[in-house]
Tab-separated table of C-alpha atoms in Angstrom:
chain	number	residue	atom	x	y	z
A	1052	GLU	CA	15.869	-10.913	-6.237
A	1053	THR	CA	13.460	-9.815	-3.513
A	1054	GLY	CA	11.105	-6.977	-4.364
A	1055	VAL	CA	9.936	-4.150	-2.148
A	1056	THR	CA	8.010	-5.362	0.875
A	1057	GLN	CA	5.894	-3.395	3.337
A	1058	SER	CA	4.406	-4.181	6.703
A	1059	PRO	CA	1.819	-4.340	7.992
A	1060	THR	CA	-0.652	-4.869	5.148
A	1061	HIS	CA	-3.529	-3.242	6.971
A	1062	LEU	CA	-3.732	-1.145	10.103
A	1063	ILE	CA	-6.544	0.467	12.060
A	1064	LYS	CA	-5.734	3.299	14.459
A	1065	THR	CA	-7.658	5.835	16.478
A	1066	ARG	CA	-7.402	9.568	15.971
A	1067	GLY	CA	-4.538	11.014	18.032
A	1068	GLN	CA	-2.504	7.820	18.082
A	1069	GLN	CA	0.889	7.274	16.490
A	1070	VAL	CA	1.764	4.733	13.798
A	1071	THR	CA	4.927	3.264	12.289
A	1072	LEU	CA	4.980	1.710	8.835
A	1073	ARG	CA	7.907	-0.310	7.540
A	1074	CYS	CA	9.484	-0.852	4.153
A	1075	SER	CA	12.243	-3.148	2.968
A	1076	SER	CA	13.865	-1.950	-0.203
A	1077	GLN	CA	14.720	-4.108	-3.170
A	1078	SER	CA	18.132	-5.724	-3.035
A	1079	GLY	CA	20.845	-3.294	-4.184
A	1080	HIS	CA	18.695	-0.180	-3.816
A	1081	ASN	CA	19.891	2.661	-1.577
A	1082	THR	CA	16.930	5.045	-1.841
A	1083	VAL	CA	13.418	4.831	-0.433
A	1084	SER	CA	10.530	7.167	-1.253
A	1085	TRP	CA	7.198	7.277	0.555
A	1086	TYR	CA	3.880	8.238	-1.010
A	1087	GLN	CA	0.361	8.698	0.361
A	1088	GLN	CA	-2.511	7.578	-1.859
A	1089	ALA	CA	-5.900	8.729	-0.608
A	1090	LEU	CA	-8.993	6.986	-1.919
A	1091	GLY	CA	-9.658	7.966	-5.518
A	1092	GLN	CA	-6.452	9.991	-5.791
A	1093	GLY	CA	-3.015	9.507	-7.235
A	1094	PRO	CA	-0.034	8.976	-4.955
A	1095	GLN	CA	1.423	12.096	-3.330
A	1096	PHE	CA	5.099	12.335	-2.454
A	1097	ILE	CA	5.788	12.500	1.292
A	1098	PHE	CA	9.602	12.299	1.451
A	1099	GLN	CA	12.630	10.402	0.250
A	1100	TYR	CA	15.618	8.909	2.053
A	1101	TYR	CA	18.961	8.395	0.359
A	1102	ARG	CA	21.777	6.745	2.273
A	1103	GLU	CA	20.066	7.387	5.619
A	1104	GLU	CA	19.490	11.114	5.009
A	1105	GLU	CA	16.247	12.866	4.044
A	1106	ASN	CA	16.599	13.902	0.404
A	1107	GLY	CA	13.477	15.883	-0.392
A	1108	ARG	CA	10.086	16.345	1.170
A	1109	GLY	CA	6.602	16.991	-0.157
A	1110	ASN	CA	3.889	19.175	1.319
A	1111	PHE	CA	3.303	17.168	4.485
A	1112	PRO	CA	3.408	18.458	8.089
A	1113	PRO	CA	6.271	17.619	10.476
A	1114	ARG	CA	4.179	14.970	12.230
A	1115	PHE	CA	5.105	12.811	9.226
A	1116	SER	CA	8.672	11.692	9.833
A	1117	GLY	CA	10.926	8.921	8.665
A	1118	LEU	CA	14.083	6.953	9.080
A	1119	GLN	CA	16.361	4.936	6.865
A	1120	PHE	CA	18.584	2.249	8.333
A	1121	PRO	CA	22.067	1.101	7.265
A	1122	ASN	CA	20.507	-1.803	5.352
A	1123	TYR	CA	18.415	0.826	3.486
A	1124	SER	CA	15.103	-0.313	4.922
A	1125	SER	CA	12.902	2.529	6.065
A	1126	GLU	CA	10.164	3.565	8.476
A	1127	LEU	CA	7.417	6.125	8.132
A	1128	ASN	CA	6.099	7.522	11.398
A	1129	VAL	CA	2.942	9.548	11.742
A	1130	ASN	CA	2.111	11.245	15.037
A	1131	ALA	CA	-1.209	12.636	16.213
A	1132	LEU	CA	-3.195	10.762	13.595
A	1133	GLU	CA	-6.080	12.555	11.911
A	1134	LEU	CA	-9.025	11.080	10.045
A	1135	ASP	CA	-7.610	12.443	6.765
A	1136	ASP	CA	-4.487	10.334	7.239
A	1137	SER	CA	-6.557	7.302	6.205
A	1138	ALA	CA	-4.921	6.189	2.957
A	1139	LEU	CA	-2.750	3.635	1.219
A	1140	TYR	CA	0.896	4.338	2.022
A	1141	LEU	CA	3.280	3.257	-0.704
A	1142	CYS	CA	6.986	2.775	-0.444
A	1143	ALA	CA	9.237	2.772	-3.496
A	1144	SER	CA	12.903	1.907	-3.702
A	1145	SER	CA	15.416	2.897	-6.341
A	1146	ASN	CA	19.091	2.679	-7.091
A	1147	GLY	CA	19.639	6.380	-6.527
A	1148	PRO	CA	17.428	9.393	-5.846
A	1149	PHE	CA	14.433	9.482	-8.156
A	1150	TYR	CA	15.796	6.910	-10.545
A	1151	GLU	CA	13.302	4.284	-11.710
A	1152	GLN	CA	11.231	3.479	-8.664
A	1153	TYR	CA	9.923	0.052	-7.716
A	1154	PHE	CA	6.813	0.113	-5.564
A	1155	GLY	CA	5.740	-2.150	-2.751
A	1156	PRO	CA	2.143	-3.335	-2.293
A	1157	GLY	CA	1.380	-0.640	0.262
A	1158	THR	CA	-0.002	-0.419	3.784
A	1159	ARG	CA	-3.630	0.545	4.109
A	1160	LEU	CA	-4.111	2.747	7.171
A	1161	THR	CA	-7.564	3.464	8.513
A	1162	VAL	CA	-7.972	6.132	11.188
A	1163	THR	CA	-11.224	6.077	13.143
B	1174	ALA	CA	5.816	23.205	-10.347
B	1175	GLN	CA	4.535	20.300	-12.367
B	1176	SER	CA	0.987	18.978	-12.501
B	1177	VAL	CA	-0.777	16.134	-14.285
B	1178	THR	CA	-4.368	15.959	-15.468
B	1179	GLN	CA	-5.963	12.664	-16.371
B	1180	LEU	CA	-9.128	13.679	-18.111
B	1181	ASP	CA	-11.143	10.501	-17.560
B	1182	SER	CA	-11.636	8.968	-14.144
B	1183	GLN	CA	-13.245	5.822	-15.568
B	1184	VAL	CA	-13.065	4.222	-19.003
B	1185	PRO	CA	-15.207	1.159	-19.779
B	1186	VAL	CA	-14.327	-0.681	-22.981
B	1187	PHE	CA	-15.256	-4.004	-24.540
B	1188	GLU	CA	-12.658	-6.727	-24.868
B	1189	GLU	CA	-10.594	-6.529	-28.077
B	1190	ALA	CA	-11.620	-2.903	-28.647
B	1191	PRO	CA	-9.031	-0.101	-28.768
B	1192	VAL	CA	-8.564	2.264	-25.860
B	1193	GLU	CA	-6.939	5.636	-25.201
B	1194	LEU	CA	-6.274	6.985	-21.722
B	1195	ARG	CA	-5.573	10.695	-21.794
B	1196	CYS	CA	-2.885	12.526	-19.865
B	1197	ASN	CA	-1.913	16.186	-20.011
B	1198	TYR	CA	0.845	17.771	-18.002
B	1199	SER	CA	1.895	21.235	-17.012
B	1200	SER	CA	5.523	22.187	-16.549
B	1201	SER	CA	7.789	25.141	-17.208
B	1202	VAL	CA	10.797	22.901	-17.746
B	1203	SER	CA	11.626	19.775	-19.674
B	1204	VAL	CA	9.930	16.718	-18.261
B	1205	TYR	CA	10.181	12.986	-17.999
B	1206	LEU	CA	6.864	11.151	-18.325
B	1207	PHE	CA	5.666	7.824	-16.980
B	1208	TRP	CA	2.649	5.552	-16.980
B	1209	TYR	CA	2.133	3.252	-14.020
B	1210	VAL	CA	-0.485	0.504	-13.628
B	1211	GLN	CA	-2.027	-0.588	-10.336
B	1212	TYR	CA	-3.876	-3.886	-10.164
B	1213	PRO	CA	-6.322	-4.435	-7.282
B	1214	ASN	CA	-4.612	-4.676	-3.914
B	1215	GLN	CA	-1.181	-4.228	-5.425
B	1216	GLY	CA	1.439	-1.499	-5.649
B	1217	LEU	CA	2.303	0.472	-8.760
B	1218	GLN	CA	4.147	-1.101	-11.670
B	1219	LEU	CA	5.967	0.951	-14.277
B	1220	LEU	CA	4.297	0.425	-17.650
B	1221	LEU	CA	6.404	2.708	-19.834
B	1222	LYS	CA	8.408	5.903	-19.732
B	1223	TYR	CA	9.595	8.748	-21.909
B	1224	LEU	CA	12.982	10.201	-21.024
B	1225	SER	CA	14.324	11.361	-24.391
B	1226	GLY	CA	14.648	10.291	-27.991
B	1227	SER	CA	11.739	8.817	-29.905
B	1228	THR	CA	8.452	10.357	-28.844
B	1229	LEU	CA	6.653	7.015	-29.222
B	1230	VAL	CA	7.362	4.539	-26.439
B	1231	GLU	CA	6.052	1.010	-26.126
B	1232	SER	CA	5.549	-1.519	-23.355
B	1233	ILE	CA	6.009	-5.266	-23.576
B	1234	ASN	CA	2.269	-5.939	-23.244
B	1235	GLY	CA	1.060	-3.906	-26.213
B	1236	PHE	CA	0.552	-0.455	-24.719
B	1237	GLU	CA	2.140	2.594	-26.289
B	1238	ALA	CA	2.266	6.291	-25.472
B	1239	GLU	CA	3.312	9.292	-27.499
B	1240	PHE	CA	4.956	12.380	-26.064
B	1241	ASN	CA	3.526	15.493	-27.697
B	1242	LYS	CA	5.371	18.558	-26.489
B	1243	SER	CA	3.207	21.111	-28.316
B	1244	GLN	CA	0.037	19.669	-26.795
B	1245	THR	CA	1.730	18.804	-23.475
B	1246	SER	CA	0.217	15.343	-23.665
B	1247	PHE	CA	1.304	11.762	-23.089
B	1248	HIS	CA	-1.749	9.674	-23.982
B	1249	LEU	CA	-1.685	5.902	-23.466
B	1250	ARG	CA	-3.124	3.644	-26.164
B	1251	LYS	CA	-3.689	-0.022	-26.856
B	1252	PRO	CA	-5.194	-1.300	-30.112
B	1253	SER	CA	-6.925	-4.321	-28.548
B	1254	VAL	CA	-7.528	-4.697	-24.813
B	1255	HIS	CA	-7.848	-7.879	-22.768
B	1256	ILE	CA	-9.778	-8.604	-19.592
B	1257	SER	CA	-6.443	-8.728	-17.775
B	1258	ASP	CA	-5.849	-5.034	-18.595
B	1259	THR	CA	-8.531	-4.061	-16.082
B	1260	ALA	CA	-6.683	-1.864	-13.585
B	1261	GLU	CA	-6.020	1.707	-12.468
B	1262	TYR	CA	-3.589	3.633	-14.662
B	1263	PHE	CA	-1.595	6.608	-13.417
B	1264	CYS	CA	0.289	9.153	-15.475
B	1265	ALA	CA	3.242	10.814	-13.733
B	1266	VAL	CA	5.764	13.519	-14.493
B	1267	SER	CA	9.183	14.357	-13.147
B	1268	ALA	CA	10.935	17.599	-13.919
B	1269	ASP	CA	14.315	16.021	-14.452
B	1270	ASN	CA	16.305	12.858	-14.051
B	1271	SER	CA	19.040	14.400	-11.931
B	1272	GLY	CA	17.715	12.979	-8.729
B	1273	ASN	CA	16.261	16.169	-7.338
B	1274	THR	CA	12.559	16.076	-8.079
B	1275	PRO	CA	9.879	13.597	-7.131
B	1276	LEU	CA	7.189	12.027	-9.279
B	1277	VAL	CA	3.949	14.003	-9.543
B	1278	PHE	CA	0.983	11.751	-10.282
B	1279	GLY	CA	-2.400	12.331	-11.847
B	1280	LYS	CA	-5.553	11.124	-10.112
B	1281	GLY	CA	-5.702	7.968	-12.167
B	1282	THR	CA	-8.003	6.392	-14.745
B	1283	ARG	CA	-9.822	3.179	-13.966
B	1284	LEU	CA	-9.911	0.986	-17.073
B	1285	SER	CA	-12.660	-1.628	-16.992
B	1286	VAL	CA	-12.581	-4.200	-19.783
B	1287	ILE	CA	-15.957	-5.822	-20.420
B	1288	ALA	CA	-16.239	-9.338	-21.827
């Protein structure tokens, strides 16, 4: 059974640029949730995708957007990057919305 | 809305000593409570959870947590820690298990076990 994987592991971008992060869910899981973990903070919920539809969103601006594909993998897109977007981005998959979530290792984004 | 307070940002403890990591939550509705552990350069792993039933829940590696509704707490304990327990621990709350509310995390407690 393959766990949750994320790519890339690390990423450095410049303020104003756009970035796409990718997540492959665990086998059999149809739901993907994205979290932002700033340095020294706990993860904060960005949004969740269930069967290719957005199923809940946290307090993040519209420049944070996402997709879920028919194979249940997912992308997180961030436009117009700001310095405060520097964080570890975690993806979690589950077998249903907000059921027990299994986390990937994260993508560390640095915005300069 | 729910919130979680982890009262200690860092907890140093000697190997084989007991430890308690404190977690208090705020919610106007019934909650589900979780502890996650994050080892360096890794994602979060579920350590234990309280959904209903017995207020004392245990993990396979010796940790336990007790749900105390009157004190709105869910403290994590281990009677004897090992070097390998060094990690960041996050307490989280969800308002229900119906699939409609996300996890709300505390800021984390860094447990450092000293040899």
